[in-house]
Tab-separated table of C-alpha atoms in Angstrom:
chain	number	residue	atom	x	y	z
H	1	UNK	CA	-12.290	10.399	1.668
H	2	UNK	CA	-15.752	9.814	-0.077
H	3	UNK	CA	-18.775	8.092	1.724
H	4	UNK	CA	-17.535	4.661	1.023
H	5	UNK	CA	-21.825	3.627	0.603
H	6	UNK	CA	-21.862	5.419	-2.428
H	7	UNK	CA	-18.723	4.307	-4.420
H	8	UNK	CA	-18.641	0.503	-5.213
H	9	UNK	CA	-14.755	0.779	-5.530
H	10	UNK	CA	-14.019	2.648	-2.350
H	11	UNK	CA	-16.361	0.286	-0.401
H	12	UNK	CA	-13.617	-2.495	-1.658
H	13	UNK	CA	-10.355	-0.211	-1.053
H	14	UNK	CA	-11.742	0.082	2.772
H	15	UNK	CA	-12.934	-3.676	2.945
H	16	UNK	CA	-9.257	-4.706	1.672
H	17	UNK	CA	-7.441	-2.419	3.911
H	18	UNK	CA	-9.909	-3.588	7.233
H	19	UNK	CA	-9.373	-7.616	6.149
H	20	UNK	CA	-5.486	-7.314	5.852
H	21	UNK	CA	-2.999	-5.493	8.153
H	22	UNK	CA	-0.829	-4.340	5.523
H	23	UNK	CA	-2.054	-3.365	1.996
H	24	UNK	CA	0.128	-2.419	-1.335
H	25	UNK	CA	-1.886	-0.826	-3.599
H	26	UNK	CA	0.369	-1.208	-6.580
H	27	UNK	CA	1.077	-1.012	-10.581
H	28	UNK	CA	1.355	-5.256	-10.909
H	29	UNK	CA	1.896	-8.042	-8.568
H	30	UNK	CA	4.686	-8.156	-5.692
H	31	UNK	CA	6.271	-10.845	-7.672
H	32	UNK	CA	5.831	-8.920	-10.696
H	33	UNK	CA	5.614	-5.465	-10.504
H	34	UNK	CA	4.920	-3.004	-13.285
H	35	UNK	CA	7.191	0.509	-12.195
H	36	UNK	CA	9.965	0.843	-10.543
H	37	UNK	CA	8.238	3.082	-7.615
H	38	UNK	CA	5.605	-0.300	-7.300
H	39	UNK	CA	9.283	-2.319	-7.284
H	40	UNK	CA	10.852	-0.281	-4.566
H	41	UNK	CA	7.927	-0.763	-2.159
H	42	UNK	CA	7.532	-4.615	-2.616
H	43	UNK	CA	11.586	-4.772	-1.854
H	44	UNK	CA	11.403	-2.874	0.986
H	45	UNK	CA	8.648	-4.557	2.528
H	46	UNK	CA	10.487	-7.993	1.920
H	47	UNK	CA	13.316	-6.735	3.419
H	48	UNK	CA	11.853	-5.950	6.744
H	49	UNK	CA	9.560	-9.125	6.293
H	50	UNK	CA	6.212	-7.766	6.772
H	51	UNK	CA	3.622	-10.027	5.100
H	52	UNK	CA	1.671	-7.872	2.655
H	53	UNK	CA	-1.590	-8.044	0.099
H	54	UNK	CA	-0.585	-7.141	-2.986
H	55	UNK	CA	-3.543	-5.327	-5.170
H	56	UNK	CA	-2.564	-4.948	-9.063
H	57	UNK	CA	-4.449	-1.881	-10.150
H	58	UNK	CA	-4.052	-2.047	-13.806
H	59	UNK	CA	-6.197	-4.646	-13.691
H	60	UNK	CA	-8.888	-2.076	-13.121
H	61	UNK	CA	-9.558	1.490	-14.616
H	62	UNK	CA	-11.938	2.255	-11.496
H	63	UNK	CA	-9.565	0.560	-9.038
H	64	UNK	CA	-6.772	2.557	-10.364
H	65	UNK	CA	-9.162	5.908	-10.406
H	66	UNK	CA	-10.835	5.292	-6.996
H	67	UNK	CA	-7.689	4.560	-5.013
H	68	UNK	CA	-6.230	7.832	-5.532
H	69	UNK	CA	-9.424	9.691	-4.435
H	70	UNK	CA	-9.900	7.381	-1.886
H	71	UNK	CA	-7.012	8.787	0.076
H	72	UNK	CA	-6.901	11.729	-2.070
H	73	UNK	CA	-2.990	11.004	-3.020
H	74	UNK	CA	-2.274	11.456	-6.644
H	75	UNK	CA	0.327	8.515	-6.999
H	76	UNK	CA	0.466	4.727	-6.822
H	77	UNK	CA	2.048	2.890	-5.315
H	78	UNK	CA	-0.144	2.994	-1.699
H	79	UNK	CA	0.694	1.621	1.599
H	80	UNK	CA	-1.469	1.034	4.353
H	81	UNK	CA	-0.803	-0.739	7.821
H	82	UNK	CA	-3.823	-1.486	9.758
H	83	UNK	CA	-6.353	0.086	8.095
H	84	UNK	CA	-4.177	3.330	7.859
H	85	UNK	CA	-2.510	5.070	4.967
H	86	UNK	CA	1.036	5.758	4.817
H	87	UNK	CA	2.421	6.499	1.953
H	88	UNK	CA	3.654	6.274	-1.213
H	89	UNK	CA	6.998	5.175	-2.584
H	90	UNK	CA	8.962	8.149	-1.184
H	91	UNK	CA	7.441	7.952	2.152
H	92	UNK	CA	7.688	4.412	2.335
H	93	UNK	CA	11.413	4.510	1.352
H	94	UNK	CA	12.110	7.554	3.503
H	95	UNK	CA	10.442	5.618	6.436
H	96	UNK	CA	12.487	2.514	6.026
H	97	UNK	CA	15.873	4.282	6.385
H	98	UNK	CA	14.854	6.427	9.429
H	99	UNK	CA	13.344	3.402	11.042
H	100	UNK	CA	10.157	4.526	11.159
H	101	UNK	CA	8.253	1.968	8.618
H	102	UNK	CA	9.637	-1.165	11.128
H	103	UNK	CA	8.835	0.733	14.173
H	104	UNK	CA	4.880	1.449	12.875
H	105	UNK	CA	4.829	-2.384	11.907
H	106	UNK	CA	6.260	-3.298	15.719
H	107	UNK	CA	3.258	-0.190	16.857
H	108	UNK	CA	0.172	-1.918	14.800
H	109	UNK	CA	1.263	-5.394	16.062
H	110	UNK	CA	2.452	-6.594	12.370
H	111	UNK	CA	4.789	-9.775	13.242
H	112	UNK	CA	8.217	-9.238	11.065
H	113	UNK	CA	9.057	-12.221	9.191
H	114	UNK	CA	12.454	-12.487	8.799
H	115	UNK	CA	13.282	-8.743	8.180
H	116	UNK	CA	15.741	-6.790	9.933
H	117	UNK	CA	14.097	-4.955	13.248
């Protein structure tokens, strides 16, 4: 990760991430999402019922740029819990059918909603 002082975008990637215990960096809007890999995440996250901020980054070349060398992972969508990164799409998914995703949520202290635990 880059000294977040000297990137305006990074500085709001970590001030997102500190403000809201989970964070979906992601192509559109949870209720409108833009790829199917953006899709997947926002279902799976509904489906456990952790309350997430969605952040659309085609709204924003250097949003879209930054958050990849932020965490230095090539692909979007991004998860974070807490403040830190967990994955994209594949880990997300592969988390949620192991158990793992709801059992971080249950170790950060994210209340489930609704969602299976």
């Amino acid at each position: 990760m880059t000294d977040a002082a000297d990137n305006p975008v990074h500085a709001f990637i970590a001030r997102t991430i500190t403000e809201h215990p989970v964070v979906l960096f992601m192509k559109g809007v949870p209720d409108q999402p833009r790829c199917g890999f953006s899709s997947l995440a926002v279902q799976i996250l509904d489906h456990v019922g952790a309350p997430f901020v969605g952040v659309d980054v085609l709204q924003d070349e250097a949003l879209r740029e930054g958050i990849k060398s932020f965490t230095d992972w090539p692909t979007i969508p991004q998860l974070y819990v807490k403040g830190e990164f967990v994955g994209g799409s594949d880990i997300v998914r592969e988390m949620f059918q192991s158990g793992e995703l709801q059992a971080l949520m249950a170790e950060k202290g994210v209340a489930l909603d609704g969602g299976e635990a």
